[in-house]
PDB file of C-alpha atoms and ligand atoms in Angstrom:
ATOM      1  CA  MET A 236      22.917-210.978 102.956  1.00  0.00           C
ATOM      2  CA  SER A 237      24.747-213.622 102.305  1.00  0.00           C
ATOM      3  CA  LEU A 238      23.495-217.587 103.574  1.00  0.00           C
ATOM      4  CA  GLU A 239      25.534-218.099 105.641  1.00  0.00           C
ATOM      5  CA  ALA A 240      24.959-213.671 107.128  1.00  0.00           C
ATOM      6  CA  LEU A 241      21.208-214.658 107.868  1.00  0.00           C
ATOM      7  CA  TYR A 242      21.270-217.848 109.411  1.00  0.00           C
ATOM      8  CA  ARG A 243      23.969-216.448 111.995  1.00  0.00           C
ATOM      9  CA  GLU A 244      21.256-213.100 112.337  1.00  0.00           C
ATOM     10  CA  VAL A 245      18.612-215.704 112.783  1.00  0.00           C
ATOM     11  CA  ILE A 246      20.642-217.309 115.736  1.00  0.00           C
ATOM     12  CA  LEU A 247      21.046-214.201 117.392  1.00  0.00           C
ATOM     13  CA  ASP A 248      17.724-212.887 116.724  1.00  0.00           C
ATOM     14  CA  HIS A 249      16.252-216.029 119.164  1.00  0.00           C
ATOM     15  CA  TYR A 250      19.117-215.950 122.002  1.00  0.00           C
ATOM     16  CA  ARG A 251      18.545-211.756 122.095  1.00  0.00           C
ATOM     17  CA  SER A 252      15.034-212.625 122.048  1.00  0.00           C
ATOM     18  CA  PRO A 253      13.894-216.463 122.861  1.00  0.00           C
ATOM     19  CA  ARG A 254      10.701-216.980 122.368  1.00  0.00           C
ATOM     20  CA  ASN A 255       8.354-218.716 125.112  1.00  0.00           C
ATOM     21  CA  LYS A 256      11.251-218.759 128.152  1.00  0.00           C
ATOM     22  CA  GLY A 257      10.405-218.378 132.089  1.00  0.00           C
ATOM     23  CA  ARG A 258       8.791-221.293 134.289  1.00  0.00           C
ATOM     24  CA  LEU A 259       5.563-222.792 133.045  1.00  0.00           C
ATOM     25  CA  GLU A 260       2.501-222.405 135.554  1.00  0.00           C
ATOM     26  CA  ASP A 261       1.351-225.925 135.941  1.00  0.00           C
ATOM     27  CA  PRO A 262       3.501-228.356 133.175  1.00  0.00           C
ATOM     28  CA  THR A 263       3.055-231.980 133.819  1.00  0.00           C
ATOM     29  CA  VAL A 264       6.612-232.451 133.038  1.00  0.00           C
ATOM     30  CA  VAL A 265       9.711-230.518 134.153  1.00  0.00           C
ATOM     31  CA  VAL A 266      13.046-232.148 132.431  1.00  0.00           C
ATOM     32  CA  GLU A 267      16.020-230.818 134.216  1.00  0.00           C
ATOM     33  CA  LEU A 268      19.452-231.175 131.906  1.00  0.00           C
ATOM     34  CA  LYS A 269      22.769-230.025 131.898  1.00  0.00           C
ATOM     35  CA  ASN A 270      26.006-230.288 128.995  1.00  0.00           C
ATOM     36  CA  PRO A 271      28.688-231.682 130.391  1.00  0.00           C
ATOM     37  CA  VAL A 272      30.643-230.854 128.809  1.00  0.00           C
ATOM     38  CA  CYS A 273      30.287-226.936 130.035  1.00  0.00           C
ATOM     39  CA  GLY A 274      28.030-227.085 132.714  1.00  0.00           C
ATOM     40  CA  ASP A 275      25.328-225.200 130.937  1.00  0.00           C
ATOM     41  CA  GLU A 276      22.062-226.379 131.857  1.00  0.00           C
ATOM     42  CA  ILE A 277      17.872-226.493 130.011  1.00  0.00           C
ATOM     43  CA  ALA A 278      14.753-225.947 133.136  1.00  0.00           C
ATOM     44  CA  LEU A 279      12.588-227.666 130.254  1.00  0.00           C
ATOM     45  CA  TYR A 280       8.465-227.187 130.723  1.00  0.00           C
ATOM     46  CA  LEU A 281       6.089-228.746 128.573  1.00  0.00           C
ATOM     47  CA  LYS A 282       2.310-229.372 129.023  1.00  0.00           C
ATOM     48  CA  LEU A 283       0.885-232.249 127.350  1.00  0.00           C
ATOM     49  CA  ASP A 284      -2.653-232.975 126.779  1.00  0.00           C
ATOM     50  CA  GLN A 285      -4.392-235.467 124.987  1.00  0.00           C
ATOM     51  CA  GLY A 286      -1.437-237.052 123.408  1.00  0.00           C
ATOM     52  CA  ARG A 287      -0.749-233.472 122.197  1.00  0.00           C
ATOM     53  CA  VAL A 288       1.869-230.245 123.161  1.00  0.00           C
ATOM     54  CA  GLU A 289      -0.007-227.775 124.392  1.00  0.00           C
ATOM     55  CA  ALA A 290       2.426-225.260 125.917  1.00  0.00           C
ATOM     56  CA  VAL A 291       6.194-225.424 126.072  1.00  0.00           C
ATOM     57  CA  ARG A 292       8.377-223.079 128.051  1.00  0.00           C
ATOM     58  CA  PHE A 293      12.611-223.073 129.267  1.00  0.00           C
ATOM     59  CA  GLU A 294      14.954-221.788 131.399  1.00  0.00           C
ATOM     60  CA  GLY A 295      17.824-222.322 131.187  1.00  0.00           C
ATOM     61  CA  ARG A 296      20.999-220.341 130.497  1.00  0.00           C
ATOM     62  CA  GLY A 297      23.904-220.778 127.578  1.00  0.00           C
ATOM     63  CA  CYS A 298      25.780-220.487 124.274  1.00  0.00           C
ATOM     64  CA  SER A 299      23.815-218.066 122.106  1.00  0.00           C
ATOM     65  CA  ILE A 300      24.062-221.919 119.558  1.00  0.00           C
ATOM     66  CA  SER A 301      21.679-224.170 123.198  1.00  0.00           C
ATOM     67  CA  GLN A 302      19.224-220.987 123.634  1.00  0.00           C
ATOM     68  CA  ALA A 303      18.484-220.251 120.169  1.00  0.00           C
ATOM     69  CA  SER A 304      18.041-224.277 118.967  1.00  0.00           C
ATOM     70  CA  ALA A 305      15.708-223.914 122.901  1.00  0.00           C
ATOM     71  CA  SER A 306      13.539-220.907 121.567  1.00  0.00           C
ATOM     72  CA  MET A 307      13.113-222.444 118.085  1.00  0.00           C
ATOM     73  CA  MET A 308      12.679-225.903 119.098  1.00  0.00           C
ATOM     74  CA  THR A 309       9.624-224.345 121.475  1.00  0.00           C
ATOM     75  CA  GLN A 310       8.209-222.509 118.041  1.00  0.00           C
ATOM     76  CA  ALA A 311       8.145-225.581 116.070  1.00  0.00           C
ATOM     77  CA  ILE A 312       6.443-227.871 118.660  1.00  0.00           C
ATOM     78  CA  ARG A 313       4.094-226.138 120.508  1.00  0.00           C
ATOM     79  CA  GLY A 314       0.674-227.806 118.898  1.00  0.00           C
ATOM     80  CA  LYS A 315       2.133-231.361 117.887  1.00  0.00           C
ATOM     81  CA  SER A 316       1.334-235.018 118.344  1.00  0.00           C
ATOM     82  CA  LEU A 317       3.452-236.106 120.828  1.00  0.00           C
ATOM     83  CA  GLU A 318       4.424-238.827 117.572  1.00  0.00           C
ATOM     84  CA  GLU A 319       5.288-235.528 115.183  1.00  0.00           C
ATOM     85  CA  ALA A 320       6.785-234.339 117.953  1.00  0.00           C
ATOM     86  CA  LEU A 321       9.266-237.493 118.669  1.00  0.00           C
ATOM     87  CA  GLU A 322       9.668-237.093 114.957  1.00  0.00           C
ATOM     88  CA  LEU A 323      11.432-233.172 114.640  1.00  0.00           C
ATOM     89  CA  VAL A 324      13.802-234.445 117.385  1.00  0.00           C
ATOM     90  CA  GLU A 325      15.808-237.711 115.137  1.00  0.00           C
ATOM     91  CA  ARG A 326      14.919-234.787 111.856  1.00  0.00           C
ATOM     92  CA  PHE A 327      16.957-232.112 113.606  1.00  0.00           C
ATOM     93  CA  LYS A 328      19.282-234.504 115.454  1.00  0.00           C
ATOM     94  CA  GLY A 329      20.193-235.917 112.269  1.00  0.00           C
ATOM     95  CA  MET A 330      20.168-231.666 110.210  1.00  0.00           C
ATOM     96  CA  VAL A 331      23.275-231.423 113.224  1.00  0.00           C
ATOM     97  CA  ARG A 332      25.299-234.014 113.400  1.00  0.00           C
ATOM     98  CA  GLY A 333      25.583-233.961 108.822  1.00  0.00           C
ATOM     99  CA  GLU A 334      23.423-237.417 108.561  1.00  0.00           C
ATOM    100  CA  LEU A 335      19.997-235.569 107.071  1.00  0.00           C
ATOM    101  CA  ALA A 336      20.854-233.841 104.138  1.00  0.00           C
ATOM    102  CA  VAL A 337      20.017-229.463 104.722  1.00  0.00           C
ATOM    103  CA  GLU A 338      16.933-229.426 102.145  1.00  0.00           C
ATOM    104  CA  GLU A 339      15.736-233.410 103.631  1.00  0.00           C
ATOM    105  CA  ALA A 340      15.913-231.587 106.729  1.00  0.00           C
ATOM    106  CA  ASP A 341      13.453-229.478 105.967  1.00  0.00           C
ATOM    107  CA  LEU A 342      13.196-227.675 109.253  1.00  0.00           C
ATOM    108  CA  GLY A 343      12.830-223.280 108.694  1.00  0.00           C
ATOM    109  CA  ASP A 344      14.107-221.012 110.761  1.00  0.00           C
ATOM    110  CA  LEU A 345      15.855-224.701 112.407  1.00  0.00           C
ATOM    111  CA  GLU A 346      18.047-224.906 109.712  1.00  0.00           C
ATOM    112  CA  ALA A 347      20.689-222.444 110.533  1.00  0.00           C
ATOM    113  CA  LEU A 348      21.694-224.510 113.091  1.00  0.00           C
ATOM    114  CA  HIS A 349      22.966-227.157 110.759  1.00  0.00           C
ATOM    115  CA  GLY A 350      26.356-225.951 110.779  1.00  0.00           C
ATOM    116  CA  VAL A 351      27.174-227.498 114.494  1.00  0.00           C
ATOM    117  CA  SER A 352      27.989-230.489 112.475  1.00  0.00           C
ATOM    118  CA  LYS A 353      31.308-229.330 111.454  1.00  0.00           C
ATOM    119  CA  PHE A 354      31.437-228.933 115.040  1.00  0.00           C
ATOM    120  CA  PRO A 355      31.404-231.705 117.251  1.00  0.00           C
ATOM    121  CA  VAL A 356      31.353-229.710 120.315  1.00  0.00           C
ATOM    122  CA  ARG A 357      28.586-227.578 119.543  1.00  0.00           C
ATOM    123  CA  ILE A 358      26.345-230.406 118.215  1.00  0.00           C
ATOM    124  CA  LYS A 359      25.676-230.730 122.111  1.00  0.00           C
ATOM    125  CA  CYS A 360      24.973-226.933 122.883  1.00  0.00           C
ATOM    126  CA  ALA A 361      22.372-227.587 119.458  1.00  0.00           C
ATOM    127  CA  VAL A 362      20.891-230.515 120.778  1.00  0.00           C
ATOM    128  CA  LEU A 363      21.042-229.482 124.440  1.00  0.00           C
ATOM    129  CA  ALA A 364      17.194-228.580 124.622  1.00  0.00           C
ATOM    130  CA  TRP A 365      15.358-231.808 122.004  1.00  0.00           C
ATOM    131  CA  GLU A 366      17.109-234.602 123.751  1.00  0.00           C
ATOM    132  CA  ALA A 367      15.011-232.696 126.657  1.00  0.00           C
ATOM    133  CA  LEU A 368      12.144-232.900 124.937  1.00  0.00           C
ATOM    134  CA  LYS A 369      12.814-236.443 124.353  1.00  0.00           C
ATOM    135  CA  LYS A 370      13.157-237.302 127.668  1.00  0.00           C
ATOM    136  CA  GLY A 371      10.180-235.662 128.643  1.00  0.00           C
ATOM    137  CA  LEU A 372       7.972-236.607 125.786  1.00  0.00           C
ATOM    138  CA  GLU A 373       9.009-239.906 126.638  1.00  0.00           C
ATOM    139  CA  SER A 374       8.791-240.338 130.532  1.00  0.00           C
ATOM    140  CA  ASP A 375       5.776-241.337 133.167  1.00  0.00           C
ATOM    141  CA  GLU A 376       7.764-239.038 135.270  1.00  0.00           C
ATOM    142  CA  SER A 377       6.119-235.486 135.974  1.00  0.00           C
ATOM    143  CA  ARG A 378      10.234-234.812 136.745  1.00  0.00           C
ATOM    144  CA  VAL A 379      13.433-235.897 134.754  1.00  0.00           C
ATOM    145  CA  THR A 380      16.866-235.023 135.341  1.00  0.00           C
ATOM    146  CA  GLY A 381      19.886-235.913 133.471  1.00  0.00           C
ATOM    147  CA  GLU A 382      23.173-234.883 131.035  1.00  0.00           C
ATOM    148  CA  VAL A 383      22.669-234.556 127.316  1.00  0.00           C
ATOM    149  CA  GLU A 384      24.948-237.343 126.260  1.00  0.00           C
TER     150      GLU A 384
HETATM  151 FE1  FES B 263      27.170-224.720 126.970  1.00  0.00          FE
HETATM  152 FE2  FES B 263      27.118-224.798 123.833  1.00  0.00          FE
HETATM  153  S1  FES B 263      29.092-223.878 125.750  1.00  0.00           S
HETATM  154  S2  FES B 263      25.652-225.694 125.805  1.00  0.00           S
END
């Protein structure tokens, strides 16, 4: 199997069987973010406790890239400190924007999404969940809404 085919498999697997999909019962912050290009939305539920991401789930609809990215993101950040999670956001955004080489990004399964850097419209799809995460981590509010930039 070529590397490209493997990447496609990873994305499709997360799209078809998203991890941590659904509501979280007792979130400390909920972020609803829209991709203005297509109208797709994500709701991200975060439970932050003592400076850590104790639990994270998401709901929403969208293309395979946005859903796979959200699914992989929830796996990557659970248990991380807020600083670690924010650093991961920047690393992921750097990779999908083509500013950071895949080897440098060192993001495991998430590297399957690096190919979107060649398709500017898809970059918004890939970062939707991550922008939601950033807003959630940086906000003092328990509910945040907005659009991905
Ligand atoms: Fe809407 Fe990708 S087309 S998030």
